[in-house]
PDB file of C-alpha atoms in Angstrom:
ATOM      1  CA  ASN A   1     -22.664 138.219  99.135  1.00 55.00           C
ATOM      2  CA  GLY A   2     -25.580 140.085  97.650  1.00 65.00           C
ATOM      3  CA  VAL A   3     -28.693 140.786  99.666  1.00 65.00           C
ATOM      4  CA  LYS A   4     -27.620 138.470 102.505  1.00 73.00           C
ATOM      5  CA  ASN A   5     -24.735 140.822 103.319  1.00 75.00           C
ATOM      6  CA  ALA A   6     -26.754 144.027 102.932  1.00 79.00           C
ATOM      7  CA  SER A   7     -26.341 146.665 105.591  1.00 82.00           C
ATOM      8  CA  THR A   8     -27.594 150.074 106.665  1.00 84.00           C
ATOM      9  CA  ASP A   9     -24.694 150.517 109.109  1.00 90.00           C
ATOM     10  CA  GLN A  10     -22.982 153.770 108.007  1.00 92.00           C
ATOM     11  CA  SER A  11     -19.563 152.853 109.442  1.00 94.00           C
ATOM     12  CA  LEU A  12     -19.617 149.461 107.737  1.00 89.00           C
ATOM     13  CA  LEU A  13     -20.674 151.000 104.415  1.00 86.00           C
ATOM     14  CA  THR A  14     -17.861 153.546 104.667  1.00 89.00           C
ATOM     15  CA  LYS A  15     -15.380 150.723 105.278  1.00 89.00           C
ATOM     16  CA  TRP A  16     -16.689 148.686 102.334  1.00 85.00           C
ATOM     17  CA  PHE A  17     -16.520 151.551  99.835  1.00 86.00           C
ATOM     18  CA  LYS A  18     -13.547 153.545 101.117  1.00 88.00           C
ATOM     19  CA  ASP A  19     -10.906 152.310  98.667  1.00 86.00           C
ATOM     20  CA  THR A  20     -12.823 150.400  95.999  1.00 79.00           C
ATOM     21  CA  PRO A  21     -15.543 151.741  93.659  1.00 77.00           C
ATOM     22  CA  TYR A  22     -18.243 149.061  93.660  1.00 76.00           C
ATOM     23  CA  ASN A  23     -21.635 149.153  91.997  1.00 75.00           C
ATOM     24  CA  ILE A  24     -24.421 149.408  94.534  1.00 76.00           C
ATOM     25  CA  GLY A  25     -27.583 147.333  94.304  1.00 77.00           C
ATOM     26  CA  ILE A  26     -30.867 147.795  96.098  1.00 79.00           C
ATOM     27  CA  VAL A  27     -33.456 145.257  97.135  1.00 79.00           C
ATOM     28  CA  THR A  28     -36.622 145.791  95.116  1.00 82.00           C
ATOM     29  CA  GLU A  29     -40.339 145.134  95.540  1.00 80.00           C
ATOM     30  CA  LYS A  30     -41.786 144.539  99.012  1.00 81.00           C
ATOM     31  CA  VAL A  31     -38.633 145.330 101.001  1.00 77.00           C
ATOM     32  CA  SER A  32     -37.949 148.774  99.519  1.00 82.00           C
ATOM     33  CA  SER A  33     -41.119 149.556  97.514  1.00 84.00           C
ATOM     34  CA  PHE A  34     -38.899 150.019  94.420  1.00 85.00           C
ATOM     35  CA  PHE A  35     -39.724 148.415  91.101  1.00 86.00           C
ATOM     36  CA  VAL A  36     -37.182 148.104  88.270  1.00 89.00           C
ATOM     37  CA  LEU A  37     -37.878 147.474  84.605  1.00 93.00           C
ATOM     38  CA  ASP A  38     -34.836 146.103  82.738  1.00 93.00           C
ATOM     39  CA  ARG A  39     -35.204 146.729  78.989  1.00 96.00           C
ATOM     40  CA  ASP A  40     -32.759 144.626  76.947  1.00 96.00           C
ATOM     41  CA  ASP A  41     -32.758 146.009  73.414  1.00 96.00           C
ATOM     42  CA  ARG A  42     -30.723 143.290  71.713  1.00 94.00           C
ATOM     43  CA  ASP A  43     -33.431 140.860  72.806  1.00 94.00           C
ATOM     44  CA  GLY A  44     -36.231 143.053  71.409  1.00 96.00           C
ATOM     45  CA  GLY A  45     -36.994 144.893  74.635  1.00 96.00           C
ATOM     46  CA  ASP A  46     -37.295 148.277  72.943  1.00 95.00           C
ATOM     47  CA  GLU A  47     -39.958 146.946  70.558  1.00 97.00           C
ATOM     48  CA  THR A  48     -41.717 145.053  73.341  1.00 96.00           C
ATOM     49  CA  LEU A  49     -41.904 148.215  75.451  1.00 96.00           C
ATOM     50  CA  LYS A  50     -43.287 150.228  72.521  1.00 97.00           C
ATOM     51  CA  LEU A  51     -46.002 147.597  72.020  1.00 97.00           C
ATOM     52  CA  TRP A  52     -46.807 147.492  75.746  1.00 96.00           C
ATOM     53  CA  GLU A  53     -47.032 151.294  75.902  1.00 97.00           C
ATOM     54  CA  SER A  54     -49.325 151.377  72.850  1.00 98.00           C
ATOM     55  CA  GLU A  55     -51.729 149.103  74.735  1.00 97.00           C
ATOM     56  CA  HIS A  56     -51.357 150.463  78.295  1.00 97.00           C
ATOM     57  CA  GLY A  57     -50.057 154.015  77.987  1.00 97.00           C
ATOM     58  CA  THR A  58     -46.643 155.562  78.380  1.00 96.00           C
ATOM     59  CA  LEU A  59     -44.589 154.714  81.438  1.00 93.00           C
ATOM     60  CA  PRO A  60     -44.495 157.509  84.015  1.00 93.00           C
ATOM     61  CA  GLU A  61     -41.439 159.750  83.979  1.00 94.00           C
ATOM     62  CA  THR A  62     -38.762 158.279  86.237  1.00 93.00           C
ATOM     63  CA  LEU A  63     -35.036 158.001  86.745  1.00 92.00           C
ATOM     64  CA  THR A  64     -33.294 155.821  84.178  1.00 94.00           C
ATOM     65  CA  GLN A  65     -29.865 154.247  83.776  1.00 92.00           C
ATOM     66  CA  LYS A  66     -28.427 153.264  80.408  1.00 94.00           C
ATOM     67  CA  THR A  67     -26.908 149.803  80.362  1.00 91.00           C
ATOM     68  CA  GLY A  68     -24.730 148.075  77.807  1.00 92.00           C
ATOM     69  CA  ASN A  69     -27.855 146.528  76.332  1.00 93.00           C
ATOM     70  CA  GLY A  70     -30.723 148.916  77.012  1.00 94.00           C
ATOM     71  CA  VAL A  71     -32.119 150.853  79.945  1.00 95.00           C
ATOM     72  CA  HIS A  72     -33.130 150.338  83.572  1.00 92.00           C
ATOM     73  CA  TYR A  73     -36.285 152.250  84.553  1.00 92.00           C
TER      74      TYR A  73
END
């Protein structure tokens, strides 16, 4: 389950996703050099990000994904 069952084996990935549409996760930080910011608006994340950006500058343009509660950057 999770990262412990991760694979880069194309045939295994094809088997896993052939008949069932799963969400795909990716290991972040040191392993992949990806960083993810999870903004949860119902918990004040939108206001927190505005405050942070007013002090440190706007986040660089990047891909985003809307969630049920905010945005992933």
